[in-house]
Short mmCIF file of C-alpha atoms in Angstrom, two decimals:
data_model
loop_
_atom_site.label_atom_id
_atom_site.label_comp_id
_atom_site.label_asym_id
_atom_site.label_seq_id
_atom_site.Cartn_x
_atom_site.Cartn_y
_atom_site.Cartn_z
CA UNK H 1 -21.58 3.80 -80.11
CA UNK H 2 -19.00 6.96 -79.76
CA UNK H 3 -22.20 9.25 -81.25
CA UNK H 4 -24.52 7.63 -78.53
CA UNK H 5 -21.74 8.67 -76.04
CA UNK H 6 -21.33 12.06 -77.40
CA UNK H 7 -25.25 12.35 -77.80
CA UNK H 8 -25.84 11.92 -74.07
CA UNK H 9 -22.79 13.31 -72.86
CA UNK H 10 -24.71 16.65 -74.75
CA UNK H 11 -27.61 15.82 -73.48
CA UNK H 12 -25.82 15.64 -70.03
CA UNK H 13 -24.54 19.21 -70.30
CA UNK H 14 -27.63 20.94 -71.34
CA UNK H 15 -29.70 18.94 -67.99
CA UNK H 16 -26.99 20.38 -66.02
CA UNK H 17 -27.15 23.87 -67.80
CA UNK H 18 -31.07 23.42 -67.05
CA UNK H 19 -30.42 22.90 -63.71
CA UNK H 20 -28.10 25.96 -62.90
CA UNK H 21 -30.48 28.37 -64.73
CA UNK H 22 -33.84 28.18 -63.22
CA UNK H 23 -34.71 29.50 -60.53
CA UNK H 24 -38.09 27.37 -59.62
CA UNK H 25 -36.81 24.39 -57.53
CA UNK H 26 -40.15 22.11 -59.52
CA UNK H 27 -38.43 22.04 -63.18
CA UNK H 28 -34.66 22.22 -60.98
CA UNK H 29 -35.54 18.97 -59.70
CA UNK H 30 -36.46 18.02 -63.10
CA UNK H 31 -33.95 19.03 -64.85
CA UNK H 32 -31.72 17.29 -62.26
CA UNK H 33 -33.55 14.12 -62.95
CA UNK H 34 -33.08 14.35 -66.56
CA UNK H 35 -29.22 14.92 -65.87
CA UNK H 36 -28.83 11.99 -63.39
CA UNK H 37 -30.72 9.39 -66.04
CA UNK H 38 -28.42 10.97 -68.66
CA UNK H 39 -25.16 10.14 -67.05
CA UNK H 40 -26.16 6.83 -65.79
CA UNK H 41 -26.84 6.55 -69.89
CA UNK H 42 -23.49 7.25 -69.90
CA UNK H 43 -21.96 5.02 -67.96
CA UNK H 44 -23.85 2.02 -69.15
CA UNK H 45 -22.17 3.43 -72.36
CA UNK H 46 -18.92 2.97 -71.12
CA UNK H 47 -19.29 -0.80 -69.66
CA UNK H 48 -21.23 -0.30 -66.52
CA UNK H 49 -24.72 -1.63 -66.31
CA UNK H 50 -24.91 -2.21 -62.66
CA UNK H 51 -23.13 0.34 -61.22
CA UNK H 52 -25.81 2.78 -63.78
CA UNK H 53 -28.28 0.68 -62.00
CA UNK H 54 -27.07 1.35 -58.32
CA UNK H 55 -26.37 4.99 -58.94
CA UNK H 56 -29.66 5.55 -60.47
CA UNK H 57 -31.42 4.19 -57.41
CA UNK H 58 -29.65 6.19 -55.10
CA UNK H 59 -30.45 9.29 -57.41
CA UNK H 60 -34.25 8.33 -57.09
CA UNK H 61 -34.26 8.52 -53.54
CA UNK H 62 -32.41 11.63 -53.64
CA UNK H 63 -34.71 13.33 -56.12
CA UNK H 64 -37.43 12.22 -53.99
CA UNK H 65 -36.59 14.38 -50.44
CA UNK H 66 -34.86 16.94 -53.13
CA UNK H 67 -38.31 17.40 -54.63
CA UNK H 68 -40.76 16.87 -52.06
CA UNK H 69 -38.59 19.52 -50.40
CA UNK H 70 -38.48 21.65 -52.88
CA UNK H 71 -42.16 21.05 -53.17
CA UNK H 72 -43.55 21.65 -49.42
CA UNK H 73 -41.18 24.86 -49.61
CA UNK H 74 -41.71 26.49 -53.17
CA UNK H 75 -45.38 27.46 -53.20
CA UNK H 76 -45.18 29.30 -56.06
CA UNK H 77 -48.74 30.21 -58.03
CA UNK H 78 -47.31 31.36 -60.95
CA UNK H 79 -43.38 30.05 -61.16
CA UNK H 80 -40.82 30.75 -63.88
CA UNK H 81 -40.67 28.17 -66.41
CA UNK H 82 -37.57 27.17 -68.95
CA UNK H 83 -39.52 29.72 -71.55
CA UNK H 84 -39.10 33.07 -69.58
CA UNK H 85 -36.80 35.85 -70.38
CA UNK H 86 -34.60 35.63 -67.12
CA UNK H 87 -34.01 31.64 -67.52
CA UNK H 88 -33.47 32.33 -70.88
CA UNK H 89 -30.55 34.45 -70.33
CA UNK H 90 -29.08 32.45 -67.91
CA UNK H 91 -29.10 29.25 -70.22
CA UNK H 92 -27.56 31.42 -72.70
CA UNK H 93 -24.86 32.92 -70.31
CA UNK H 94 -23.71 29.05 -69.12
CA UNK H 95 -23.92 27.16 -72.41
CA UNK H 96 -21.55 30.41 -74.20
CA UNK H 97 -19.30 29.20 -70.60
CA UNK H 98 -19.42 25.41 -71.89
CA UNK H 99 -19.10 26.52 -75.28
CA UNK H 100 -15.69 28.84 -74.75
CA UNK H 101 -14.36 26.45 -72.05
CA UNK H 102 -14.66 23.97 -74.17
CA UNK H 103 -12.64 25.75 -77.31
CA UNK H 104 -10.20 26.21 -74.76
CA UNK H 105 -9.43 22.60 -74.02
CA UNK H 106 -10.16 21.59 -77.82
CA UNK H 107 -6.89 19.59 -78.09
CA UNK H 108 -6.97 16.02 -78.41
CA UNK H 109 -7.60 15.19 -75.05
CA UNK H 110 -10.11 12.69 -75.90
CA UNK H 111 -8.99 10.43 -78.39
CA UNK H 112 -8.01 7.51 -76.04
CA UNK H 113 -10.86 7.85 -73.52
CA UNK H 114 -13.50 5.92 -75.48
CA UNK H 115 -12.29 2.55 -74.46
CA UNK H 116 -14.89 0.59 -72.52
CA UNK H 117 -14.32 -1.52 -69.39
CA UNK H 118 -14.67 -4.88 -71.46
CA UNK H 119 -12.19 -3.87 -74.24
CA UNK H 120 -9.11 -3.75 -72.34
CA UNK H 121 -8.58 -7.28 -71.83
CA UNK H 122 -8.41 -10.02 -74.03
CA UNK H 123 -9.51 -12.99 -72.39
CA UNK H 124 -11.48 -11.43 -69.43
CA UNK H 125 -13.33 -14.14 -67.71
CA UNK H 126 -15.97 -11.90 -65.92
CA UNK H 127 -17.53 -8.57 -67.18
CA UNK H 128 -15.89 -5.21 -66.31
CA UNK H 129 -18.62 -4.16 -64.16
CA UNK H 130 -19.41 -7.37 -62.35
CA UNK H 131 -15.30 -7.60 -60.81
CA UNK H 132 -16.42 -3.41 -59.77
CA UNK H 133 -19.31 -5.28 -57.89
CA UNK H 134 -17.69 -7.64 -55.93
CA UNK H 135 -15.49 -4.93 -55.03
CA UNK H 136 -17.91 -2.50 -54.25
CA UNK H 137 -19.88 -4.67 -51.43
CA UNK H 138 -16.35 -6.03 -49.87
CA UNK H 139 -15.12 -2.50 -49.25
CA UNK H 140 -18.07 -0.14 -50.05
CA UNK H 141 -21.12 -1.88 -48.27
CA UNK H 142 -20.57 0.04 -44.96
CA UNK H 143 -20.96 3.38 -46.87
CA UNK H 144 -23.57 1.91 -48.78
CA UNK H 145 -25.92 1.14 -45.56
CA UNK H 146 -24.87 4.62 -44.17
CA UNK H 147 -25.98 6.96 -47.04
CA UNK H 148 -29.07 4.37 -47.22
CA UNK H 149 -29.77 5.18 -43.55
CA UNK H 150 -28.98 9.09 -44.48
CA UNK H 151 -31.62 9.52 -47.15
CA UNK H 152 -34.33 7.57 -44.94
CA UNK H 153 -33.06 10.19 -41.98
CA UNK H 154 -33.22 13.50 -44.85
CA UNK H 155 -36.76 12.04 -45.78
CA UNK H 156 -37.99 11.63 -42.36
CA UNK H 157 -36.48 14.81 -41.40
CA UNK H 158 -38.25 16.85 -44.79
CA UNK H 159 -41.50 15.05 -43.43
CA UNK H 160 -41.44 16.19 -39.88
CA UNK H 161 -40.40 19.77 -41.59
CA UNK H 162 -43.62 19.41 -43.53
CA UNK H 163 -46.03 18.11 -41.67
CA UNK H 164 -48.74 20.53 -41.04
CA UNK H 165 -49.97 24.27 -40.25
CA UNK H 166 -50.83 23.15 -36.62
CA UNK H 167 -47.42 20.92 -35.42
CA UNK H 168 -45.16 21.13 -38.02
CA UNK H 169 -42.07 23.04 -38.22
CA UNK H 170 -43.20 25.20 -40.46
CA UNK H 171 -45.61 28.13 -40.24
CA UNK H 172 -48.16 29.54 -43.01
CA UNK H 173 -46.89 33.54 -43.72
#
C-alpha cells in the first residue's frame, strides 16, 4: 500500500508540474483534473473514502466553470500541446525544482506519516472517515451550502460572460 501511496503521490506531482507548464488553458484544465483525481487517490489511500468522494465532487464542478471558461476564452486554432519545445522546458525547469527541493528535505521526515486514519486505534467502533463526517456537516455544512451556492453563481456568471456575439459580455476581435 506505501508504493500505491508513493505511486500517486508521483503521479500527483507531475499533474501539478503539467499544470504550471502549459500555457493552453484546454490541457491546464486537464492536467488539473488529472491532479485533483490523483490526490483524492491519495487520500482514499490514507483512510478517507468519503471525504475523496466529497472533494472530488466539488473539484468536478470546479473543473467545469474552470474549463468552460477557459474554453469560451482560449480560441486557439493551433494551441501548444505537452510535446512542444517551450512546455517542454518548462516541465523540465519545475520537475529539476521538485527534484533539488526535494534532496534538500531528504531526511527522514517521512517515516511516521504513513499511518492511516483506522490504524491508530485499537478498538475503534466507527471508521476514521465516517467520525470526520459527522463532524464535517455539524460544523462545516454552512460553508458547504455557501461554496455550493458560489460555484452555481461562478457558472452562471461564466455563462452570462459567454453568451453570444450579439448580448453577451464579450465581443468577437
Amino acid at each position: 500500500m506505501t508504493y500505491f501511496v508513493s505511486l500517486l503521490l508521483m503521479a500527483l506531482i507531475m499533474g501539478l508540474i503539467a499544470v504550471a507548464s502549459n500555457p493552453t488553458p484546454y490541457f491546464a484544465a486537464l492536467g488539473l483534473m488529472v491532479a485533483a483525481g490523483v490526490g483524492c487517490g491519495v487520500l482514499i489511500g490514507s483512510g478517507g473514502p468519503f471525504l475523496s468522494l466529497v472533494l472530488f465532487l466539488i473539484y468536478l464542478g470546479g473543473m467545469l466553470v474552470v474549463f468552460a471558461y477557459s474554453a469560451a476564452l482560449a480560441a486557439e486554432p493551433f494551441p501548444e500541446a505537452w510535446g512542444s519545445r517551450s512546455v517542454m522546458g518548462y516541465v523540465l525547469v519545475y520537475s529539476l525544482g521538485v527534484v533539488l527541493t526535494g534532496g534538500l528535505f531528504w531526511g527522514g521526515w517521512h517515516e511516521g506519516s504513513w499511518a492511516a486514519i483506522d490504524e491508530l486505534k485499537e478498538f475503534s467502533v466507527l471508521r476514521g472517515d465516517v467520525g470526520g463526517v459527522a463532524m464535517m456537516y455539524s460544523f462545516g455544512g454552512t460553508m458547504l451550502v455557501i461554496c455550493a451556492w458560489v460555484l452555481l453563481l461562478t457558472l452562471l456568471v461564466v455563462l452570462e460572460l459567454t453568451r453570444g456575439l450579439s448580448r453577451g459580455t464579450l465581443r468577437a476581435v
